[in-house]
PDB file of C-alpha atoms in Angstrom:
ATOM      1  CA  SER A 413      57.855 -19.007  -1.771  1.00 34.00           C
ATOM      2  CA  GLN A 414      60.356 -16.842  -0.014  1.00 39.00           C
ATOM      3  CA  GLN A 415      59.585 -13.162  -0.308  1.00 52.00           C
ATOM      4  CA  GLY A 416      62.750 -11.905   1.341  1.00 66.00           C
ATOM      5  CA  GLU A 417      65.849 -11.426  -0.597  1.00 78.00           C
ATOM      6  CA  GLU A 418      69.221 -10.722   1.090  1.00 82.00           C
ATOM      7  CA  ASP A 419      72.462  -9.463  -0.035  1.00 85.00           C
ATOM      8  CA  PRO A 420      75.294 -10.067  -0.051  1.00 90.00           C
ATOM      9  CA  GLN A 421      74.946 -13.885  -0.050  1.00 91.00           C
ATOM     10  CA  ALA A 422      78.308 -14.097   1.641  1.00 94.00           C
ATOM     11  CA  LEU A 423      80.509 -11.694   3.584  1.00 95.00           C
ATOM     12  CA  SER A 424      84.023 -12.252   4.885  1.00 96.00           C
ATOM     13  CA  ILE A 425      85.477  -9.671   7.308  1.00 95.00           C
ATOM     14  CA  GLN A 426      88.116  -9.414   9.997  1.00 97.00           C
ATOM     15  CA  GLU A 427      87.480  -9.211  13.636  1.00 97.00           C
ATOM     16  CA  GLY A 428      86.757  -5.599  14.709  1.00 97.00           C
ATOM     17  CA  GLU A 429      85.247  -4.629  11.421  1.00 97.00           C
ATOM     18  CA  ASN A 430      81.504  -3.849  10.836  1.00 97.00           C
ATOM     19  CA  ALA A 431      79.255  -6.203   8.858  1.00 96.00           C
ATOM     20  CA  THR A 432      76.254  -4.961   7.016  1.00 96.00           C
ATOM     21  CA  MET A 433      73.625  -6.994   5.342  1.00 96.00           C
ATOM     22  CA  ASN A 434      70.433  -6.023   3.529  1.00 96.00           C
ATOM     23  CA  CYS A 435      66.979  -7.616   3.061  1.00 94.00           C
ATOM     24  CA  SER A 436      64.229  -6.711   0.642  1.00 94.00           C
ATOM     25  CA  TYR A 437      60.673  -7.995   0.794  1.00 93.00           C
ATOM     26  CA  LYS A 438      57.567  -7.731  -1.361  1.00 91.00           C
ATOM     27  CA  THR A 439      54.314  -7.434   0.716  1.00 88.00           C
ATOM     28  CA  SER A 440      53.049  -5.240   3.546  1.00 91.00           C
ATOM     29  CA  ILE A 441      54.473  -6.398   6.815  1.00 90.00           C
ATOM     30  CA  ASN A 442      53.599  -6.370  10.522  1.00 88.00           C
ATOM     31  CA  ASN A 443      57.259  -6.623  11.512  1.00 90.00           C
ATOM     32  CA  LEU A 444      60.599  -7.806  10.285  1.00 93.00           C
ATOM     33  CA  GLN A 445      62.917  -9.980  12.414  1.00 94.00           C
ATOM     34  CA  TRP A 446      66.582 -11.021  12.088  1.00 96.00           C
ATOM     35  CA  TYR A 447      67.753 -14.501  13.081  1.00 96.00           C
ATOM     36  CA  ARG A 448      71.215 -15.984  13.344  1.00 97.00           C
ATOM     37  CA  GLN A 449      71.977 -19.658  12.597  1.00 97.00           C
ATOM     38  CA  ASN A 450      75.163 -21.294  13.459  1.00 94.00           C
ATOM     39  CA  SER A 451      76.121 -24.224  11.135  1.00 88.00           C
ATOM     40  CA  GLY A 452      73.470 -26.891  11.211  1.00 79.00           C
ATOM     41  CA  ARG A 453      71.826 -25.606  14.341  1.00 89.00           C
ATOM     42  CA  GLY A 454      68.517 -23.866  15.221  1.00 91.00           C
ATOM     43  CA  LEU A 455      67.765 -20.242  14.564  1.00 94.00           C
ATOM     44  CA  VAL A 456      68.368 -17.731  17.392  1.00 95.00           C
ATOM     45  CA  HIS A 457      66.195 -14.598  17.372  1.00 94.00           C
ATOM     46  CA  LEU A 458      68.258 -11.350  17.268  1.00 96.00           C
ATOM     47  CA  ILE A 459      65.984  -8.361  16.971  1.00 95.00           C
ATOM     48  CA  LEU A 460      62.444  -7.474  15.869  1.00 94.00           C
ATOM     49  CA  ILE A 461      61.488  -4.221  14.336  1.00 95.00           C
ATOM     50  CA  ARG A 462      57.849  -3.180  13.861  1.00 92.00           C
ATOM     51  CA  SER A 463      56.441  -1.753  10.660  1.00 92.00           C
ATOM     52  CA  ASN A 464      56.073   1.708  12.374  1.00 94.00           C
ATOM     53  CA  GLU A 465      59.603   1.874  13.473  1.00 96.00           C
ATOM     54  CA  ARG A 466      62.680   3.017  11.464  1.00 97.00           C
ATOM     55  CA  GLU A 467      65.584   2.051  13.568  1.00 98.00           C
ATOM     56  CA  LYS A 468      66.352  -0.237  16.416  1.00 97.00           C
ATOM     57  CA  HIS A 469      69.452  -1.055  18.582  1.00 97.00           C
ATOM     58  CA  SER A 470      70.359  -4.083  20.634  1.00 96.00           C
ATOM     59  CA  GLY A 471      73.839  -4.250  21.901  1.00 97.00           C
ATOM     60  CA  ARG A 472      76.189  -4.340  18.859  1.00 98.00           C
ATOM     61  CA  LEU A 473      73.262  -4.731  16.465  1.00 98.00           C
ATOM     62  CA  ARG A 474      71.502  -1.894  14.557  1.00 98.00           C
ATOM     63  CA  VAL A 475      68.516  -2.593  12.426  1.00 98.00           C
ATOM     64  CA  THR A 476      66.824  -0.113  10.002  1.00 98.00           C
ATOM     65  CA  LEU A 477      63.573  -0.576   8.163  1.00 97.00           C
ATOM     66  CA  ASP A 478      62.403   1.479   5.190  1.00 97.00           C
ATOM     67  CA  THR A 479      58.785   0.459   4.433  1.00 95.00           C
ATOM     68  CA  SER A 480      58.596   2.759   1.398  1.00 96.00           C
ATOM     69  CA  LYS A 481      61.513   0.735  -0.124  1.00 95.00           C
ATOM     70  CA  LYS A 482      60.450  -2.478   1.432  1.00 95.00           C
ATOM     71  CA  SER A 483      63.944  -3.052   2.682  1.00 96.00           C
ATOM     72  CA  SER A 484      65.861  -3.527   5.961  1.00 97.00           C
ATOM     73  CA  SER A 485      69.493  -3.638   6.943  1.00 97.00           C
ATOM     74  CA  LEU A 486      71.305  -5.260   9.851  1.00 97.00           C
ATOM     75  CA  LEU A 487      74.649  -3.863  10.978  1.00 98.00           C
ATOM     76  CA  ILE A 488      76.878  -5.729  13.322  1.00 98.00           C
ATOM     77  CA  THR A 489      79.494  -3.429  14.904  1.00 98.00           C
ATOM     78  CA  ALA A 490      82.990  -4.535  16.045  1.00 98.00           C
ATOM     79  CA  SER A 491      82.504  -8.022  14.775  1.00 98.00           C
ATOM     80  CA  ARG A 492      83.937 -11.089  16.639  1.00 97.00           C
ATOM     81  CA  ALA A 493      84.837 -14.565  15.519  1.00 96.00           C
ATOM     82  CA  ALA A 494      81.799 -15.836  17.412  1.00 96.00           C
ATOM     83  CA  ASP A 495      79.546 -13.812  14.983  1.00 97.00           C
ATOM     84  CA  THR A 496      80.441 -16.236  12.228  1.00 97.00           C
ATOM     85  CA  ALA A 497      77.006 -17.665  11.249  1.00 97.00           C
ATOM     86  CA  SER A 498      74.251 -17.316   8.639  1.00 97.00           C
ATOM     87  CA  TYR A 499      71.848 -14.380   9.138  1.00 97.00           C
ATOM     88  CA  PHE A 500      68.263 -14.448   7.896  1.00 96.00           C
ATOM     89  CA  CYS A 501      65.670 -11.832   7.745  1.00 96.00           C
ATOM     90  CA  ALA A 502      62.015 -12.887   8.224  1.00 94.00           C
ATOM     91  CA  THR A 503      58.865 -10.952   7.675  1.00 92.00           C
ATOM     92  CA  SER A 504      55.449 -11.392   9.212  1.00 86.00           C
ATOM     93  CA  SER A 505      52.687 -10.316   6.733  1.00 84.00           C
ATOM     94  CA  ARG A 506      50.139  -7.767   7.694  1.00 81.00           C
ATOM     95  CA  THR A 507      47.410 -10.198   6.465  1.00 80.00           C
ATOM     96  CA  ASP A 508      48.605 -13.220   8.415  1.00 79.00           C
ATOM     97  CA  SER A 509      47.377 -13.954  11.954  1.00 76.00           C
ATOM     98  CA  TRP A 510      49.229 -17.291  12.438  1.00 79.00           C
ATOM     99  CA  GLY A 511      52.716 -15.961  12.958  1.00 81.00           C
ATOM    100  CA  LYS A 512      53.764 -17.418   9.669  1.00 86.00           C
ATOM    101  CA  LEU A 513      57.355 -16.233   8.841  1.00 89.00           C
ATOM    102  CA  GLN A 514      58.774 -15.695   5.261  1.00 91.00           C
ATOM    103  CA  PHE A 515      62.548 -16.051   5.297  1.00 94.00           C
ATOM    104  CA  GLY A 516      65.099 -14.290   3.115  1.00 94.00           C
ATOM    105  CA  ALA A 517      67.811 -16.225   1.377  1.00 94.00           C
ATOM    106  CA  GLY A 518      70.337 -15.514   4.151  1.00 94.00           C
ATOM    107  CA  THR A 519      73.737 -14.003   4.399  1.00 95.00           C
ATOM    108  CA  GLN A 520      76.708 -16.200   5.403  1.00 96.00           C
ATOM    109  CA  VAL A 521      79.088 -14.155   7.499  1.00 97.00           C
ATOM    110  CA  VAL A 522      82.677 -15.325   8.269  1.00 97.00           C
ATOM    111  CA  VAL A 523      84.692 -13.316  10.757  1.00 97.00           C
ATOM    112  CA  THR A 524      88.336 -14.228  10.889  1.00 96.00           C
ATOM    113  CA  PRO A 525      90.566 -13.340  13.876  1.00 91.00           C
TER     114      PRO A 525
ATOM    115  CA  ASP B 615      62.274 -21.407  30.222  1.00 62.00           C
ATOM    116  CA  THR B 616      62.710 -20.044  26.802  1.00 67.00           C
ATOM    117  CA  GLU B 617      63.699 -23.348  25.133  1.00 91.00           C
ATOM    118  CA  VAL B 618      62.138 -25.372  22.434  1.00 96.00           C
ATOM    119  CA  THR B 619      63.420 -28.923  22.700  1.00 97.00           C
ATOM    120  CA  GLN B 620      63.497 -31.307  19.737  1.00 97.00           C
ATOM    121  CA  THR B 621      64.198 -35.016  19.674  1.00 97.00           C
ATOM    122  CA  PRO B 622      66.148 -36.737  18.265  1.00 97.00           C
ATOM    123  CA  LYS B 623      68.931 -34.529  17.136  1.00 96.00           C
ATOM    124  CA  HIS B 624      69.833 -36.895  14.317  1.00 97.00           C
ATOM    125  CA  LEU B 625      67.774 -39.515  12.533  1.00 97.00           C
ATOM    126  CA  VAL B 626      68.656 -41.879   9.767  1.00 97.00           C
ATOM    127  CA  MET B 627      65.770 -43.848   8.290  1.00 96.00           C
ATOM    128  CA  GLY B 628      65.088 -46.146   5.360  1.00 94.00           C
ATOM    129  CA  MET B 629      62.311 -45.352   2.854  1.00 94.00           C
ATOM    130  CA  THR B 630      60.031 -48.030   4.315  1.00 92.00           C
ATOM    131  CA  ASN B 631      60.390 -46.889   7.994  1.00 93.00           C
ATOM    132  CA  LYS B 632      58.012 -44.986  10.154  1.00 96.00           C
ATOM    133  CA  LYS B 633      59.504 -42.512  12.550  1.00 97.00           C
ATOM    134  CA  SER B 634      58.436 -39.519  14.567  1.00 98.00           C
ATOM    135  CA  LEU B 635      60.004 -36.202  15.402  1.00 98.00           C
ATOM    136  CA  LYS B 636      59.044 -34.604  18.735  1.00 98.00           C
ATOM    137  CA  CYS B 637      59.079 -31.062  19.901  1.00 98.00           C
ATOM    138  CA  GLU B 638      58.267 -29.506  23.353  1.00 98.00           C
ATOM    139  CA  GLN B 639      57.954 -26.081  24.769  1.00 97.00           C
ATOM    140  CA  HIS B 640      56.805 -24.666  28.128  1.00 92.00           C
ATOM    141  CA  MET B 641      56.612 -21.010  27.325  1.00 92.00           C
ATOM    142  CA  GLY B 642      52.882 -21.128  27.148  1.00 92.00           C
ATOM    143  CA  HIS B 643      52.947 -20.391  23.421  1.00 92.00           C
ATOM    144  CA  ARG B 644      49.784 -21.361  21.602  1.00 91.00           C
ATOM    145  CA  ALA B 645      51.215 -21.515  18.097  1.00 93.00           C
ATOM    146  CA  MET B 646      53.760 -24.193  17.030  1.00 95.00           C
ATOM    147  CA  TYR B 647      55.348 -24.654  13.715  1.00 95.00           C
ATOM    148  CA  TRP B 648      57.354 -27.160  11.634  1.00 97.00           C
ATOM    149  CA  TYR B 649      59.822 -25.753   9.068  1.00 96.00           C
ATOM    150  CA  LYS B 650      62.036 -27.752   6.721  1.00 97.00           C
ATOM    151  CA  GLN B 651      65.479 -26.544   5.864  1.00 97.00           C
ATOM    152  CA  LYS B 652      67.709 -27.847   3.067  1.00 96.00           C
ATOM    153  CA  ALA B 653      71.469 -27.109   3.136  1.00 93.00           C
ATOM    154  CA  LYS B 654      72.366 -23.471   2.520  1.00 90.00           C
ATOM    155  CA  LYS B 655      68.604 -22.512   1.995  1.00 93.00           C
ATOM    156  CA  PRO B 656      66.346 -20.631   4.280  1.00 94.00           C
ATOM    157  CA  PRO B 657      63.683 -22.493   6.337  1.00 95.00           C
ATOM    158  CA  GLU B 658      60.370 -23.222   4.625  1.00 94.00           C
ATOM    159  CA  LEU B 659      57.144 -23.429   6.544  1.00 94.00           C
ATOM    160  CA  MET B 660      55.401 -26.783   6.486  1.00 95.00           C
ATOM    161  CA  PHE B 661      52.627 -26.698   9.118  1.00 95.00           C
ATOM    162  CA  VAL B 662      51.183 -24.252  11.697  1.00 93.00           C
ATOM    163  CA  TYR B 663      49.189 -25.314  14.694  1.00 93.00           C
ATOM    164  CA  SER B 664      47.321 -22.632  16.545  1.00 90.00           C
ATOM    165  CA  TYR B 665      45.481 -23.549  19.872  1.00 90.00           C
ATOM    166  CA  GLU B 666      46.158 -27.234  19.054  1.00 91.00           C
ATOM    167  CA  LYS B 667      44.383 -27.001  15.685  1.00 90.00           C
ATOM    168  CA  LEU B 668      46.115 -27.347  12.299  1.00 91.00           C
ATOM    169  CA  SER B 669      45.861 -23.917  10.807  1.00 84.00           C
ATOM    170  CA  ILE B 670      48.194 -24.043   7.916  1.00 82.00           C
ATOM    171  CA  ASN B 671      49.446 -26.840   5.732  1.00 83.00           C
ATOM    172  CA  GLU B 672      51.774 -25.529   3.029  1.00 85.00           C
ATOM    173  CA  SER B 673      50.820 -28.370   0.523  1.00 85.00           C
ATOM    174  CA  VAL B 674      53.060 -30.777   2.235  1.00 93.00           C
ATOM    175  CA  PRO B 675      52.975 -34.379   1.020  1.00 94.00           C
ATOM    176  CA  SER B 676      50.968 -36.823   3.072  1.00 94.00           C
ATOM    177  CA  ARG B 677      54.056 -38.785   3.990  1.00 96.00           C
ATOM    178  CA  PHE B 678      54.525 -36.021   6.533  1.00 97.00           C
ATOM    179  CA  SER B 679      51.825 -36.113   9.191  1.00 96.00           C
ATOM    180  CA  PRO B 680      51.688 -33.584  11.977  1.00 96.00           C
ATOM    181  CA  GLU B 681      50.080 -34.039  15.436  1.00 96.00           C
ATOM    182  CA  CYS B 682      49.618 -31.644  18.341  1.00 96.00           C
ATOM    183  CA  PRO B 683      48.582 -33.728  21.357  1.00 95.00           C
ATOM    184  CA  ASN B 684      48.518 -30.697  23.713  1.00 94.00           C
ATOM    185  CA  SER B 685      49.619 -27.076  23.894  1.00 91.00           C
ATOM    186  CA  SER B 686      53.317 -27.980  24.763  1.00 96.00           C
ATOM    187  CA  LEU B 687      53.842 -30.836  22.327  1.00 97.00           C
ATOM    188  CA  LEU B 688      54.227 -31.061  18.628  1.00 98.00           C
ATOM    189  CA  ASN B 689      54.945 -34.247  16.617  1.00 98.00           C
ATOM    190  CA  LEU B 690      55.847 -34.986  13.019  1.00 98.00           C
ATOM    191  CA  HIS B 691      55.117 -38.478  11.849  1.00 98.00           C
ATOM    192  CA  LEU B 692      57.238 -39.674   8.958  1.00 97.00           C
ATOM    193  CA  HIS B 693      56.284 -42.518   6.628  1.00 96.00           C
ATOM    194  CA  ALA B 694      57.654 -43.763   3.303  1.00 95.00           C
ATOM    195  CA  LEU B 695      59.967 -40.787   2.833  1.00 96.00           C
ATOM    196  CA  GLN B 696      62.132 -40.125  -0.139  1.00 96.00           C
ATOM    197  CA  PRO B 697      65.871 -39.316  -0.032  1.00 96.00           C
ATOM    198  CA  GLU B 698      64.985 -35.804  -1.181  1.00 96.00           C
ATOM    199  CA  ASP B 699      63.215 -35.344   2.155  1.00 97.00           C
ATOM    200  CA  SER B 700      66.671 -35.421   3.894  1.00 98.00           C
ATOM    201  CA  ALA B 701      66.930 -32.034   5.620  1.00 97.00           C
ATOM    202  CA  LEU B 702      67.023 -30.159   8.980  1.00 97.00           C
ATOM    203  CA  TYR B 703      63.530 -30.099  10.454  1.00 98.00           C
ATOM    204  CA  LEU B 704      63.000 -27.230  12.812  1.00 97.00           C
ATOM    205  CA  CYS B 705      60.218 -26.704  15.348  1.00 98.00           C
ATOM    206  CA  ALA B 706      59.271 -23.228  16.515  1.00 96.00           C
ATOM    207  CA  SER B 707      56.707 -21.733  18.771  1.00 95.00           C
ATOM    208  CA  SER B 708      55.261 -18.249  19.361  1.00 92.00           C
ATOM    209  CA  GLN B 709      52.293 -16.368  20.643  1.00 87.00           C
ATOM    210  CA  PRO B 710      49.629 -16.160  17.998  1.00 78.00           C
ATOM    211  CA  GLY B 711      47.469 -13.146  17.193  1.00 70.00           C
ATOM    212  CA  THR B 712      50.046 -10.474  17.928  1.00 65.00           C
ATOM    213  CA  ALA B 713      52.062  -8.297  15.595  1.00 59.00           C
ATOM    214  CA  VAL B 714      55.186  -8.673  17.712  1.00 64.00           C
ATOM    215  CA  ALA B 715      55.458 -12.361  17.955  1.00 75.00           C
ATOM    216  CA  GLU B 716      59.047 -13.432  17.870  1.00 86.00           C
ATOM    217  CA  ALA B 717      59.575 -17.185  17.231  1.00 91.00           C
ATOM    218  CA  PHE B 718      61.678 -19.442  19.328  1.00 93.00           C
ATOM    219  CA  PHE B 719      63.255 -22.253  17.483  1.00 96.00           C
ATOM    220  CA  GLY B 720      64.640 -25.665  18.495  1.00 96.00           C
ATOM    221  CA  GLN B 721      67.984 -26.983  17.500  1.00 96.00           C
ATOM    222  CA  GLY B 722      66.426 -29.101  14.872  1.00 97.00           C
ATOM    223  CA  THR B 723      66.440 -32.747  13.879  1.00 97.00           C
ATOM    224  CA  ARG B 724      68.930 -33.610  11.113  1.00 97.00           C
ATOM    225  CA  LEU B 725      67.167 -36.243   9.069  1.00 98.00           C
ATOM    226  CA  THR B 726      68.759 -38.524   6.536  1.00 97.00           C
ATOM    227  CA  VAL B 727      66.630 -40.804   4.350  1.00 97.00           C
ATOM    228  CA  VAL B 728      68.579 -43.784   2.878  1.00 96.00           C
TER     229      VAL B 728
END
């Protein structure tokens, strides 16, 4: 079963705007990761935040993690048409040693020029 | 080389066929995974191999049979599949036993069962 839930399910914005999506999870985690998937392709790792971190930046990406609320957010600043994709959060459970990932339902982002 | 290579990219097979999906990585990762993804859904874990041993089988039907010949290769043997098995099959690899293991995914095999 998927333990991560994401909202919104879909997001449509114009180039230059910021895109924010949220992820909630249920169990204690080692880390939380965000992946991007272009239509019908493989997943590309974007950023990983450890359970003892609260915020992380990578280029135009900003991720926050609130372990007390079991939630995370991904912010993409100054979006581009090339950011059009599905975005998934994925958690690694604290009790798992195999690197098993539980994915959220995903947010489909469309950036129009 | 940070690539995970999957072949074939597309596969159409009949319900009586036997086929195999292949996955290869040369990053020295000792954990490899098969995920199944239906349209507009997140990936779902099928199998985990760690140090070439099957570590997790998420109650996958026996018509799917994984194999890990060595630390770089992962196969998924398919036999007597059903149309509902049509999906994108993703292979991934990572380094096991660490709390900061990002997974690297291949581009997937788009499987259609007719």
